[in-house]
Short mmCIF file of C-alpha atoms in Angstrom, two decimals:
data_model
loop_
_atom_site.label_atom_id
_atom_site.label_comp_id
_atom_site.label_asym_id
_atom_site.label_seq_id
_atom_site.Cartn_x
_atom_site.Cartn_y
_atom_site.Cartn_z
CA UNK A 107 -9.07 -5.65 -104.71
CA UNK A 108 -12.03 -7.93 -104.09
CA UNK A 109 -11.87 -10.47 -101.27
CA UNK A 110 -13.42 -13.78 -102.32
CA UNK A 111 -15.20 -16.20 -100.00
CA UNK A 112 -14.22 -19.85 -99.64
CA UNK A 113 -16.20 -22.67 -98.03
CA UNK A 114 -14.02 -25.49 -96.63
CA UNK A 115 -15.56 -28.98 -96.66
CA UNK A 116 -13.86 -31.86 -94.82
CA UNK A 117 -15.04 -34.47 -92.33
CA UNK A 118 -11.94 -33.98 -90.15
CA UNK A 119 -12.22 -31.00 -87.82
CA UNK A 120 -8.42 -30.58 -87.55
CA UNK A 121 -8.16 -30.31 -91.33
CA UNK A 122 -10.91 -27.68 -91.42
CA UNK A 123 -9.25 -25.69 -88.65
CA UNK A 124 -5.79 -25.97 -90.19
CA UNK A 125 -6.92 -24.85 -93.63
CA UNK A 126 -8.91 -21.98 -92.13
CA UNK A 127 -5.92 -20.71 -90.19
CA UNK A 128 -3.56 -21.09 -93.14
CA UNK A 129 -5.86 -19.16 -95.50
CA UNK A 130 -6.68 -16.39 -93.02
CA UNK A 131 -3.01 -15.82 -92.21
CA UNK A 132 -1.51 -16.12 -95.71
CA UNK A 133 -4.15 -15.43 -98.39
CA UNK A 134 -5.36 -11.80 -98.11
CA UNK A 135 -7.55 -12.18 -101.20
CA UNK A 136 -9.57 -14.94 -99.51
CA UNK A 137 -11.88 -15.13 -96.51
CA UNK A 138 -13.07 -18.45 -95.04
CA UNK A 139 -16.77 -17.71 -94.84
CA UNK A 140 -17.71 -21.07 -93.25
CA UNK A 141 -16.74 -24.74 -92.92
CA UNK A 142 -18.80 -27.89 -93.46
CA UNK A 143 -18.29 -31.49 -92.38
CA UNK A 144 -19.75 -33.20 -95.48
CA UNK A 145 -21.45 -32.57 -98.80
CA UNK A 146 -24.98 -32.28 -97.42
CA UNK A 147 -23.83 -29.76 -94.84
CA UNK A 148 -22.02 -27.83 -97.58
CA UNK A 149 -25.09 -27.65 -99.84
CA UNK A 150 -27.19 -26.17 -97.03
CA UNK A 151 -24.55 -23.53 -96.32
CA UNK A 152 -24.13 -22.79 -100.03
CA UNK A 153 -27.78 -21.70 -100.26
CA UNK A 154 -27.14 -18.99 -97.69
CA UNK A 155 -23.53 -17.99 -98.40
CA UNK A 156 -22.90 -18.64 -102.13
CA UNK A 157 -19.08 -18.34 -101.90
CA UNK A 158 -16.83 -18.03 -104.93
CA UNK A 159 -14.87 -21.21 -104.06
CA UNK A 160 -15.53 -24.55 -102.39
CA UNK A 161 -12.38 -26.30 -101.15
CA UNK A 162 -13.48 -29.89 -100.51
CA UNK A 163 -12.11 -33.30 -99.62
CA UNK A 164 -13.05 -36.18 -101.95
CA UNK A 165 -13.58 -38.92 -99.35
CA UNK A 166 -16.34 -37.98 -96.90
CA UNK A 167 -19.32 -39.81 -95.36
CA UNK A 168 -22.93 -39.27 -96.53
CA UNK A 169 -22.08 -37.15 -99.59
CA UNK A 170 -18.53 -37.32 -100.92
CA UNK A 171 -16.65 -34.64 -102.85
CA UNK A 172 -17.58 -36.01 -106.30
CA UNK A 173 -21.32 -35.94 -105.55
CA UNK A 174 -20.90 -32.49 -104.01
CA UNK A 175 -19.10 -31.24 -107.14
CA UNK A 176 -21.90 -32.65 -109.30
CA UNK A 177 -24.54 -30.88 -107.20
CA UNK A 178 -22.60 -27.60 -107.26
CA UNK A 179 -22.12 -27.84 -111.02
CA UNK A 180 -25.89 -28.03 -111.48
CA UNK A 181 -27.10 -25.64 -108.77
CA UNK A 182 -24.20 -23.17 -108.41
CA UNK A 183 -22.43 -23.16 -111.80
CA UNK A 184 -20.42 -19.99 -111.08
CA UNK A 185 -18.81 -21.45 -107.93
CA UNK A 186 -15.29 -22.82 -108.39
CA UNK A 187 -14.37 -26.18 -106.84
CA UNK A 188 -10.90 -27.32 -105.78
CA UNK A 189 -10.53 -30.86 -104.44
CA UNK A 190 -8.29 -32.21 -101.70
CA UNK A 191 -7.53 -35.91 -101.91
CA UNK A 192 -5.20 -38.46 -100.44
CA UNK A 193 -5.87 -40.79 -103.35
CA UNK A 194 -3.98 -40.72 -106.65
CA UNK A 195 -6.99 -42.13 -108.42
CA UNK A 196 -7.47 -41.30 -112.12
CA UNK A 197 -11.09 -42.44 -111.95
CA UNK A 198 -11.89 -39.83 -109.30
CA UNK A 199 -10.03 -37.12 -111.19
CA UNK A 200 -11.89 -37.84 -114.45
CA UNK A 201 -15.27 -37.84 -112.69
CA UNK A 202 -14.44 -34.57 -110.94
CA UNK A 203 -13.35 -32.85 -114.16
CA UNK A 204 -16.69 -33.76 -115.77
CA UNK A 205 -18.37 -31.81 -112.98
CA UNK A 206 -16.30 -28.68 -113.47
CA UNK A 207 -13.65 -29.10 -110.77
CA UNK A 208 -10.99 -26.46 -111.35
CA UNK A 209 -7.96 -28.08 -109.65
CA UNK A 210 -6.70 -30.82 -107.30
CA UNK A 211 -4.45 -30.84 -104.26
CA UNK A 212 -2.91 -33.99 -102.82
CA UNK A 213 -3.16 -34.38 -99.02
CA UNK A 214 -1.22 -33.59 -96.97
CA UNK A 215 -1.10 -30.37 -98.94
CA UNK A 216 2.02 -28.17 -98.67
CA UNK A 217 1.23 -24.56 -97.81
CA UNK A 218 3.01 -23.31 -100.93
CA UNK A 219 0.90 -25.50 -103.22
CA UNK A 220 -2.37 -24.45 -101.60
CA UNK A 221 -1.53 -20.76 -101.89
CA UNK A 222 -0.50 -21.26 -105.51
CA UNK A 223 -3.86 -22.85 -106.34
CA UNK A 224 -5.74 -20.15 -104.44
CA UNK A 225 -3.88 -17.47 -106.39
CA UNK A 226 -4.65 -19.21 -109.69
CA UNK A 227 -8.33 -19.53 -108.74
CA UNK A 228 -8.51 -15.90 -107.69
CA UNK A 229 -7.08 -14.73 -111.01
CA UNK A 230 -9.59 -16.92 -112.86
CA UNK A 231 -12.48 -15.40 -110.89
CA UNK A 232 -11.23 -11.84 -111.50
CA UNK A 233 -10.86 -12.46 -115.24
CA UNK A 234 -14.38 -13.85 -115.45
CA UNK A 235 -15.73 -10.93 -113.44
CA UNK A 236 -14.04 -8.48 -115.80
CA UNK A 237 -15.53 -10.30 -118.78
CA UNK A 238 -19.00 -10.11 -117.22
CA UNK A 239 -18.58 -6.38 -116.57
CA UNK A 240 -17.49 -5.81 -120.15
CA UNK A 241 -20.45 -7.87 -121.36
CA UNK A 242 -22.86 -5.84 -119.21
CA UNK A 243 -21.38 -2.59 -120.51
CA UNK A 244 -21.71 -3.77 -124.09
CA UNK A 245 -25.28 -4.85 -123.38
CA UNK A 246 -26.03 -1.42 -121.94
CA UNK A 247 -24.67 0.24 -125.06
CA UNK A 248 -26.79 -2.00 -127.28
CA UNK A 249 -29.91 -1.42 -125.17
CA UNK A 250 -29.38 2.34 -125.17
CA UNK A 251 -28.82 2.37 -128.92
CA UNK A 252 -32.03 0.37 -129.41
CA UNK A 253 -34.11 2.95 -127.50
CA UNK A 254 -32.26 5.80 -129.20
CA UNK A 255 -32.98 4.31 -132.62
CA UNK A 256 -36.65 3.89 -131.68
CA UNK A 257 -36.81 7.55 -130.63
CA UNK A 258 -35.19 8.70 -133.89
CA UNK A 259 -37.23 6.27 -136.04
CA UNK A 260 -34.10 4.51 -137.21
CA UNK A 261 -33.84 0.73 -137.81
CA UNK A 262 -33.52 -1.29 -134.62
CA UNK A 263 -33.59 -4.87 -133.36
CA UNK A 264 -37.24 -5.64 -132.52
CA UNK A 265 -36.28 -8.73 -130.52
CA UNK A 266 -33.94 -6.66 -128.36
CA UNK A 267 -36.62 -4.02 -127.84
CA UNK A 268 -39.07 -6.67 -126.67
CA UNK A 269 -36.56 -7.81 -124.03
CA UNK A 270 -35.91 -4.35 -122.60
CA UNK A 271 -39.30 -2.65 -122.95
CA UNK A 272 -40.22 -3.45 -119.33
CA UNK A 273 -37.43 -1.04 -118.25
CA UNK A 274 -39.16 1.85 -120.03
CA UNK A 275 -42.91 1.23 -119.84
CA UNK A 276 -44.79 3.07 -117.06
CA UNK A 277 -41.90 5.52 -116.79
CA UNK A 278 -42.19 9.31 -116.80
CA UNK A 279 -40.19 10.88 -119.65
CA UNK A 280 -38.23 14.07 -119.11
CA UNK A 281 -36.53 15.54 -122.17
CA UNK A 282 -34.04 18.38 -122.04
CA UNK A 283 -31.98 20.15 -124.69
CA UNK A 284 -28.75 22.08 -124.31
CA UNK A 285 -29.32 25.44 -125.99
CA UNK A 286 -25.59 25.72 -126.71
CA UNK A 287 -22.48 24.17 -125.21
CA UNK A 288 -20.58 27.37 -125.99
CA UNK A 289 -22.35 30.33 -124.34
CA UNK A 290 -20.81 33.77 -124.77
CA UNK A 291 -20.36 34.05 -121.01
CA UNK A 292 -17.88 31.13 -121.08
CA UNK A 293 -14.66 30.58 -123.00
CA UNK A 294 -15.43 26.95 -123.89
CA UNK A 295 -13.90 25.67 -127.10
CA UNK A 296 -15.11 23.08 -129.62
CA UNK A 297 -12.53 20.57 -128.38
CA UNK A 298 -14.14 20.81 -124.91
CA UNK A 299 -17.37 19.22 -126.19
CA UNK A 300 -16.70 15.75 -124.71
CA UNK A 301 -15.87 17.32 -121.33
CA UNK A 302 -19.05 19.37 -121.39
CA UNK A 303 -21.27 16.46 -122.39
CA UNK A 304 -19.76 14.35 -119.62
CA UNK A 305 -20.29 17.19 -117.16
CA UNK A 306 -23.97 17.62 -118.10
CA UNK A 307 -24.51 13.89 -117.60
CA UNK A 308 -22.64 13.90 -114.29
CA UNK A 309 -24.64 16.82 -112.90
CA UNK A 310 -27.87 15.13 -113.99
CA UNK A 311 -27.03 11.75 -112.42
CA UNK A 312 -25.85 13.45 -109.24
CA UNK A 313 -29.14 15.31 -108.94
CA UNK A 314 -31.16 12.16 -109.63
CA UNK A 315 -29.44 10.58 -106.67
CA UNK A 316 -29.85 13.67 -104.51
CA UNK A 317 -33.60 13.63 -105.17
CA UNK A 318 -33.68 9.87 -104.61
CA UNK A 319 -35.06 9.26 -108.09
CA UNK A 320 -34.62 5.98 -109.94
CA UNK A 321 -34.05 6.82 -113.57
CA UNK A 322 -32.27 5.97 -116.82
CA UNK A 323 -30.33 8.83 -118.43
CA UNK A 324 -30.00 8.50 -122.19
CA UNK A 325 -28.15 10.90 -124.52
CA UNK A 326 -30.40 10.93 -127.62
CA UNK A 327 -28.60 13.48 -129.80
CA UNK A 328 -25.44 15.43 -129.09
CA UNK A 329 -27.51 18.12 -127.33
CA UNK A 330 -30.73 16.29 -126.34
CA UNK A 331 -31.07 13.99 -123.33
CA UNK A 332 -33.92 11.81 -122.14
CA UNK A 333 -34.50 10.67 -118.57
CA UNK A 334 -36.89 7.78 -117.92
CA UNK A 335 -38.02 8.11 -114.29
CA UNK A 336 -40.19 5.83 -112.15
CA UNK A 337 -43.71 7.24 -112.47
CA UNK A 338 -44.68 7.06 -108.79
CA UNK A 339 -42.30 9.91 -107.88
CA UNK A 340 -43.18 13.63 -108.40
CA UNK A 341 -40.44 15.23 -110.50
CA UNK A 342 -41.45 18.90 -110.87
CA UNK A 343 -38.98 20.03 -108.19
CA UNK A 344 -36.22 17.96 -109.79
CA UNK A 345 -36.91 19.51 -113.22
CA UNK A 346 -36.59 23.05 -111.86
CA UNK A 347 -33.41 22.21 -109.96
CA UNK A 348 -31.86 20.49 -112.98
CA UNK A 349 -32.13 23.56 -115.21
CA UNK A 350 -30.96 25.87 -112.46
CA UNK A 351 -27.99 23.71 -111.42
CA UNK A 352 -26.64 23.06 -114.94
CA UNK A 353 -26.76 26.80 -115.55
CA UNK A 354 -25.10 27.65 -112.23
CA UNK A 355 -22.25 25.16 -112.39
CA UNK A 356 -21.57 25.11 -116.14
CA UNK A 357 -23.07 28.37 -117.43
CA UNK A 358 -25.12 26.28 -119.88
CA UNK A 359 -28.84 26.82 -120.46
CA UNK A 360 -31.13 23.83 -120.96
CA UNK A 361 -34.77 23.64 -121.99
CA UNK A 362 -36.82 20.92 -120.34
CA UNK A 363 -40.09 19.18 -121.18
CA UNK A 364 -42.09 16.69 -119.10
CA UNK A 365 -43.53 14.40 -121.75
CA UNK A 366 -45.72 12.26 -119.51
CA UNK A 367 -46.15 8.55 -118.84
CA UNK A 368 -45.10 5.88 -121.34
CA UNK A 369 -47.90 3.34 -121.67
CA UNK A 370 -46.88 2.15 -125.13
CA UNK A 371 -43.44 2.21 -126.76
CA UNK A 372 -44.83 3.94 -129.85
CA UNK A 373 -45.20 7.04 -127.67
CA UNK A 374 -41.43 7.41 -127.23
CA UNK A 375 -40.54 8.83 -130.69
CA UNK A 376 -43.67 10.98 -130.63
CA UNK A 377 -42.56 12.56 -127.35
CA UNK A 378 -39.20 13.49 -128.89
CA UNK A 379 -40.73 14.84 -132.10
CA UNK A 380 -43.27 16.94 -130.19
CA UNK A 381 -40.50 18.37 -128.00
CA UNK A 382 -38.35 19.39 -131.00
CA UNK A 383 -41.36 20.66 -132.95
CA UNK A 384 -42.52 22.75 -130.01
CA UNK A 385 -39.06 24.19 -129.57
CA UNK A 386 -38.70 25.01 -133.27
CA UNK A 387 -42.31 26.21 -133.59
CA UNK A 388 -42.91 23.88 -136.50
CA UNK A 389 -45.03 20.80 -137.14
CA UNK A 390 -42.50 18.94 -139.19
CA UNK A 391 -39.33 17.60 -137.54
CA UNK A 392 -36.08 17.15 -139.43
CA UNK A 393 -32.95 15.71 -137.87
CA UNK A 394 -29.70 15.82 -139.80
CA UNK A 395 -27.72 12.64 -140.46
CA UNK A 396 -24.82 14.24 -138.62
CA UNK A 397 -26.97 14.50 -135.49
CA UNK A 398 -28.07 10.88 -135.88
CA UNK A 399 -24.57 9.40 -135.76
CA UNK A 400 -24.06 7.46 -132.54
CA UNK A 401 -20.25 7.42 -132.48
CA UNK A 402 -19.94 10.36 -130.10
CA UNK A 403 -22.95 9.16 -128.11
CA UNK A 404 -21.28 5.77 -127.63
CA UNK A 405 -18.10 7.47 -126.41
CA UNK A 406 -20.24 9.65 -124.14
CA UNK A 407 -21.91 6.58 -122.61
CA UNK A 408 -18.57 4.82 -122.20
CA UNK A 409 -17.14 7.85 -120.40
CA UNK A 410 -20.14 8.00 -118.05
CA UNK A 411 -19.78 4.27 -117.32
CA UNK A 412 -16.08 4.69 -116.66
CA UNK A 413 -16.81 7.09 -113.78
CA UNK A 414 -18.64 4.22 -112.10
CA UNK A 415 -15.82 1.79 -112.88
CA UNK A 416 -13.12 4.09 -111.44
CA UNK A 417 -15.33 4.88 -108.44
CA UNK A 418 -15.92 1.17 -107.73
CA UNK A 419 -12.24 0.29 -108.17
CA UNK A 420 -11.14 2.90 -105.62
CA UNK A 421 -14.00 2.09 -103.21
CA UNK A 422 -13.31 -1.66 -103.26
CA UNK A 423 -9.72 -1.03 -102.18
CA UNK A 424 -10.81 1.49 -99.56
CA UNK A 425 -13.28 -0.96 -98.01
CA UNK A 426 -10.47 -3.48 -97.61
CA UNK A 427 -8.23 -0.89 -95.99
CA UNK A 428 -5.72 -1.18 -98.83
CA UNK A 429 -4.32 2.35 -98.71
CA UNK A 430 -1.19 1.51 -100.73
CA UNK A 431 -3.28 -0.18 -103.42
CA UNK A 432 -5.53 2.88 -103.65
CA UNK A 433 -2.51 5.15 -104.11
CA UNK A 434 -0.88 2.78 -106.61
CA UNK A 435 -4.05 2.63 -108.72
CA UNK A 436 -4.46 6.43 -108.79
CA UNK A 437 -0.76 7.02 -109.45
CA UNK A 438 -0.76 4.62 -112.42
CA UNK A 439 -3.96 6.20 -113.72
CA UNK A 440 -2.39 9.69 -113.70
CA UNK A 441 1.00 8.50 -115.01
CA UNK A 442 -0.70 6.90 -118.03
CA UNK A 443 -2.19 10.27 -119.03
CA UNK A 444 1.02 11.21 -120.81
CA UNK A 445 0.45 8.43 -123.34
CA UNK A 446 -2.88 9.98 -124.46
CA UNK A 447 -3.87 12.84 -126.70
CA UNK A 448 -4.67 16.12 -124.95
CA UNK A 449 -8.45 15.73 -125.46
CA UNK A 450 -8.48 12.13 -124.22
CA UNK A 451 -6.24 12.98 -121.26
CA UNK A 452 -8.62 15.75 -120.19
CA UNK A 453 -11.60 13.40 -120.31
CA UNK A 454 -9.72 10.77 -118.28
CA UNK A 455 -8.72 13.34 -115.64
CA UNK A 456 -12.27 14.62 -115.36
CA UNK A 457 -13.48 11.03 -114.91
CA UNK A 458 -10.94 10.54 -112.12
CA UNK A 459 -11.72 13.83 -110.38
CA UNK A 460 -15.48 13.27 -110.62
CA UNK A 461 -14.90 9.87 -109.01
CA UNK A 462 -12.92 11.60 -106.23
CA UNK A 463 -15.72 14.07 -105.56
CA UNK A 464 -18.40 11.39 -105.60
CA UNK A 465 -16.48 9.32 -103.03
CA UNK A 466 -15.80 12.38 -100.87
CA UNK A 467 -19.46 13.43 -100.96
CA UNK A 468 -20.94 9.99 -100.30
CA UNK A 469 -18.35 8.29 -98.11
CA UNK A 470 -15.69 10.55 -96.61
CA UNK A 471 -17.42 13.60 -95.19
CA UNK A 472 -20.77 14.76 -93.91
CA UNK A 473 -20.15 18.29 -95.20
CA UNK A 474 -21.15 17.45 -98.76
CA UNK A 475 -20.51 20.10 -101.40
CA UNK A 476 -23.46 20.49 -103.74
CA UNK A 477 -22.14 19.79 -107.25
CA UNK A 478 -18.43 20.01 -107.95
CA UNK A 479 -18.41 19.79 -111.75
CA UNK A 480 -18.76 23.47 -112.62
CA UNK A 481 -15.68 24.70 -110.80
CA UNK A 482 -13.71 21.83 -112.30
CA UNK A 483 -14.66 22.72 -115.89
CA UNK A 484 -14.16 26.47 -115.42
CA UNK A 485 -10.53 25.84 -114.43
CA UNK A 486 -9.82 22.80 -116.50
CA UNK A 487 -10.84 23.57 -120.06
CA UNK A 488 -8.22 26.35 -120.29
CA UNK A 489 -5.26 23.95 -119.86
CA UNK A 490 -3.28 23.40 -123.07
CA UNK A 491 -0.24 21.36 -122.00
CA UNK A 492 -0.25 17.72 -120.91
CA UNK A 493 2.01 18.56 -117.95
CA UNK A 494 -0.58 21.12 -116.78
CA UNK A 495 -3.28 18.45 -116.99
CA UNK A 496 -1.14 16.02 -114.95
CA UNK A 497 -0.36 18.72 -112.36
CA UNK A 498 -4.06 19.54 -112.09
CA UNK A 499 -4.82 15.84 -111.51
CA UNK A 500 -2.06 15.62 -108.86
CA UNK A 501 -3.54 18.59 -107.00
CA UNK A 502 -6.91 16.85 -106.74
CA UNK A 503 -5.17 13.60 -105.86
CA UNK A 504 -3.57 15.36 -102.89
CA UNK A 505 -6.93 16.78 -101.76
CA UNK A 506 -8.50 13.35 -102.05
CA UNK A 507 -5.75 11.74 -99.93
CA UNK A 508 -6.24 14.36 -97.24
CA UNK A 509 -9.91 13.40 -96.94
CA UNK A 510 -9.08 9.70 -97.28
CA UNK A 511 -6.52 9.69 -94.47
CA UNK A 512 -8.94 11.47 -92.12
CA UNK A 513 -11.63 8.93 -93.02
CA UNK A 514 -9.34 5.94 -92.51
CA UNK A 515 -8.25 7.17 -89.09
CA UNK A 516 -11.83 7.71 -87.96
CA UNK A 517 -13.02 4.46 -89.53
CA UNK A 518 -10.27 2.38 -87.93
CA UNK A 519 -10.90 3.87 -84.50
CA UNK A 520 -14.63 3.26 -84.85
CA UNK A 521 -14.12 -0.32 -86.03
CA UNK A 522 -11.82 -1.22 -83.14
CA UNK A 523 -14.14 0.46 -80.62
CA UNK A 524 -17.08 -1.46 -82.09
CA UNK A 525 -15.16 -4.74 -81.91
CA UNK A 526 -14.23 -4.12 -78.27
CA UNK A 527 -17.88 -3.54 -77.38
CA UNK A 528 -18.68 -6.83 -79.09
CA UNK A 529 -15.97 -8.60 -77.06
CA UNK A 530 -17.38 -7.13 -73.85
CA UNK A 531 -20.84 -8.47 -74.72
CA UNK A 532 -19.77 -11.88 -76.09
CA UNK A 533 -16.54 -12.89 -74.33
CA UNK A 534 -18.40 -15.76 -72.62
CA UNK A 535 -19.13 -17.24 -76.08
CA UNK A 536 -16.70 -18.33 -78.82
CA UNK A 537 -15.84 -14.69 -79.70
CA UNK A 538 -13.10 -15.73 -82.16
CA UNK A 539 -11.27 -13.62 -84.72
CA UNK A 540 -13.48 -14.64 -87.64
CA UNK A 541 -16.69 -13.99 -85.71
CA UNK A 542 -15.69 -10.47 -84.67
CA UNK A 543 -14.24 -9.68 -88.13
CA UNK A 544 -17.57 -10.65 -89.68
CA UNK A 545 -19.36 -8.42 -87.17
CA UNK A 546 -17.36 -5.36 -88.33
CA UNK A 547 -17.52 -6.47 -92.00
CA UNK A 548 -13.80 -7.00 -92.57
CA UNK A 549 -11.72 -9.95 -93.65
CA UNK A 550 -10.13 -11.74 -90.65
CA UNK A 551 -6.63 -11.03 -91.94
CA UNK A 552 -7.20 -7.29 -92.34
CA UNK A 553 -9.12 -6.98 -89.06
CA UNK A 554 -6.34 -8.80 -87.19
CA UNK A 555 -3.70 -6.39 -88.53
CA UNK A 556 -5.89 -3.34 -87.86
CA UNK A 557 -6.63 -4.40 -84.27
CA UNK A 558 -2.95 -4.96 -83.52
CA UNK A 559 -2.02 -1.60 -85.02
CA UNK A 560 -4.63 0.29 -82.97
CA UNK A 561 -4.27 -1.58 -79.65
CA UNK A 562 -0.57 -2.53 -79.80
CA UNK A 563 -1.43 -6.15 -79.10
CA UNK A 564 -3.04 -8.98 -81.00
CA UNK A 565 -6.76 -9.66 -80.99
CA UNK A 566 -6.22 -13.08 -79.39
CA UNK A 567 -4.09 -11.62 -76.57
CA UNK A 568 -6.63 -8.87 -75.91
CA UNK A 569 -9.55 -11.33 -75.64
CA UNK A 570 -7.50 -13.70 -73.48
CA UNK A 571 -6.52 -10.94 -71.03
CA UNK A 572 -10.11 -9.67 -70.94
CA UNK A 573 -11.41 -13.15 -70.10
CA UNK A 574 -8.78 -13.74 -67.42
CA UNK A 575 -9.60 -10.36 -65.82
CA UNK A 576 -13.25 -11.39 -65.68
CA UNK A 577 -12.21 -14.74 -64.18
CA UNK A 578 -10.22 -12.90 -61.49
CA UNK A 579 -13.34 -10.98 -60.51
CA UNK A 580 -15.32 -14.19 -60.16
CA UNK A 581 -12.55 -15.95 -58.22
CA UNK A 582 -12.26 -13.06 -55.79
CA UNK A 583 -15.95 -12.34 -55.28
CA UNK A 584 -17.92 -15.57 -55.76
CA UNK A 585 -17.92 -19.16 -54.61
CA UNK A 586 -18.29 -20.51 -58.16
CA UNK A 587 -16.35 -23.65 -58.99
CA UNK A 588 -13.33 -23.40 -61.28
CA UNK A 589 -15.02 -25.20 -64.19
CA UNK A 590 -18.08 -22.92 -63.84
CA UNK A 591 -15.88 -19.83 -63.98
CA UNK A 592 -14.06 -21.27 -67.00
CA UNK A 593 -17.36 -21.74 -68.85
CA UNK A 594 -18.66 -18.31 -67.83
CA UNK A 595 -15.65 -16.57 -69.42
CA UNK A 596 -15.65 -18.56 -72.67
CA UNK A 597 -13.55 -21.69 -71.99
CA UNK A 598 -15.18 -25.08 -72.57
CA UNK A 599 -12.11 -26.91 -71.25
CA UNK A 600 -11.32 -26.05 -67.60
CA UNK A 601 -7.84 -27.59 -67.89
CA UNK A 602 -7.02 -25.29 -70.79
CA UNK A 603 -8.46 -22.35 -68.83
CA UNK A 604 -6.16 -23.20 -65.92
CA UNK A 605 -3.15 -23.35 -68.26
CA UNK A 606 -3.95 -19.93 -69.75
CA UNK A 607 -4.67 -18.40 -66.34
CA UNK A 608 -1.37 -19.63 -64.95
CA UNK A 609 0.56 -18.37 -67.97
CA UNK A 610 -0.81 -14.84 -67.48
CA UNK A 611 -0.85 -14.61 -63.67
CA UNK A 612 1.99 -16.98 -62.72
CA UNK A 613 -0.43 -18.87 -60.43
CA UNK A 614 -3.32 -21.30 -60.80
CA UNK A 615 -6.95 -20.14 -60.36
CA UNK A 616 -7.08 -21.98 -57.01
CA UNK A 617 -3.89 -20.30 -55.80
CA UNK A 618 -5.26 -16.92 -56.87
CA UNK A 619 -8.46 -17.50 -54.90
CA UNK A 620 -6.59 -18.82 -51.86
CA UNK A 621 -4.37 -15.76 -51.62
CA UNK A 622 -7.45 -14.00 -50.29
CA UNK A 623 -7.51 -11.19 -52.82
CA UNK A 624 -10.79 -9.29 -52.83
CA UNK A 625 -9.68 -6.48 -55.10
CA UNK A 626 -11.80 -5.61 -58.06
CA UNK A 627 -9.61 -6.03 -61.10
#
C-alpha cells in the first residue's frame, strides 16, 4: 500500500502542529512531508517535494488558499487540494471548485471528518494511479505492436512510429529464435507453450539485468525474439550466456544473431528477414499468417508485465513493513487460482513464483541463486490438477515467507540501530519523530510503532531519557548554566527542560547539581 505525502498550509502554528500530529497518529496511508505558513511558502516547498495532497486554510496573509489553489491547478495539476475554512462562504467555495479543489472541511474540523476526507482522497489517488498504469501498459502494447508490424512489413500507424522511433534508433539489435519449445529431452506439452514463452522472456530479462544492460525485449513471432540494446555496451558475452542459460535451465536451444546498429528504421525488417533467410538457407522469406497473429504475443507481453505488477505490489507493502498486507495479498492471489482454467492458473502461479524469486534475489538475500526458472518449469508443467497447482504455490509461498521474516527481522534491527546513531549525533537539535523517520525512509507512524516494538519504549521517551542523561553529565561535570545545558541537549525553553528533568529524576537540575554527584551517568 502506497503512503501518500501531504503538505499542510496554515498561518497558525498550532493548527499546523495539531493537524500533523493527528495525521501521523491516525492516517497510516499519509505522511506529513512538510508544513507551510502561507501560499508563497507552500509554492516554494511544492517545487522540491511535489506531494500528492495539499491541505490548506483559505484565509492566510500574502497568498490565500484560493490563490494557492489557482497556482497549484496551473503548475501542479496532479496534486489534490483540500481546503480548511472557518467561513461558510459560497463565493469562496465556487472559486475554489473552479481551481480543482477536491473537498472542503469546516474549522474547527472534527477528527472523524478529516480522516474521512483523507480516506476519500487516498482512494481517488489510487484509482487515478491504477488508470495511469493501465494506460501505460496499453501504450506499451501499442508501441510493441507498431515495431512488430514494422518488422513483419504489416500495416502500422506511421504517426505512432514517429513518436517512438527515438527508443529504437542507435540501438544494437539481437535476434534469437527458439529451435523448438518441445525438445525430446523434455516432456513439455503443447499446453505448456505460454509457460515456456514466459520463462524464456523471464530468463532473458533477468540476464539483461545481471549484465547491467538497458534493453527492450520484444517477442516478434511465437518463437522469435528481438532485443534492442543500448549501443555503447559490448554484448558478445551476454549473447553467449543467453544461449547457454536458456538451454541449461529450460532444455531449450536458441539460435542468436547480432544484427548490428539501427541507424534508420527501414533496417529493422531487413535485419529480421536476413536472420530468417540465413537460418533457412534461402533468399526469400515467407512467414505464415498463423505466425503473424499477435493474439498470443499480446498475452505474452501482458504476462511479462504482470510479473512486474505483482513484484511491485508485494515490494510496496514490504517497504512499509506491512507484513499482514503482504500475506493477505498473496493468499488472495493463490485462493483465486481455483476460479481459473488449468492453463491460466499455471501461468498465474508462475508469475507469482517468479516474482518471489526476483524479490528474494534482489532484496532478501546476498546468496543469489543464478536463474530459478528452469527448476520451476521442470517440476511444474507435469501438474494436472488444480489442487496440485495450489499446493505447489503454497510451498513456494512458505519458502518466500521464511526469507521475508528473516529480512524483516534484520531490517528492523538495522533501522532502529541507525535511528539510535542519528539520535546520538543530533539530540542537541530538534531530533523529532518525523525527522528521524525521514532519515530511515519510513513513515512516522510506522517508524514509531517499529521503534517501540524493538526498544520496548516510545521514541519520544527514549530521546527524552537520552537528553536528560546527557544533561546529568553536564550538571555533574561542568559549570554551565542551566539554560545553557538545556540548549545543549535540545531544549529551547529552559523552564520546559526543568519540568521534564524533574519528572524523570524527581528533583530539579539545580538540586541534582547541589547534591554533589560526580558520577558519570
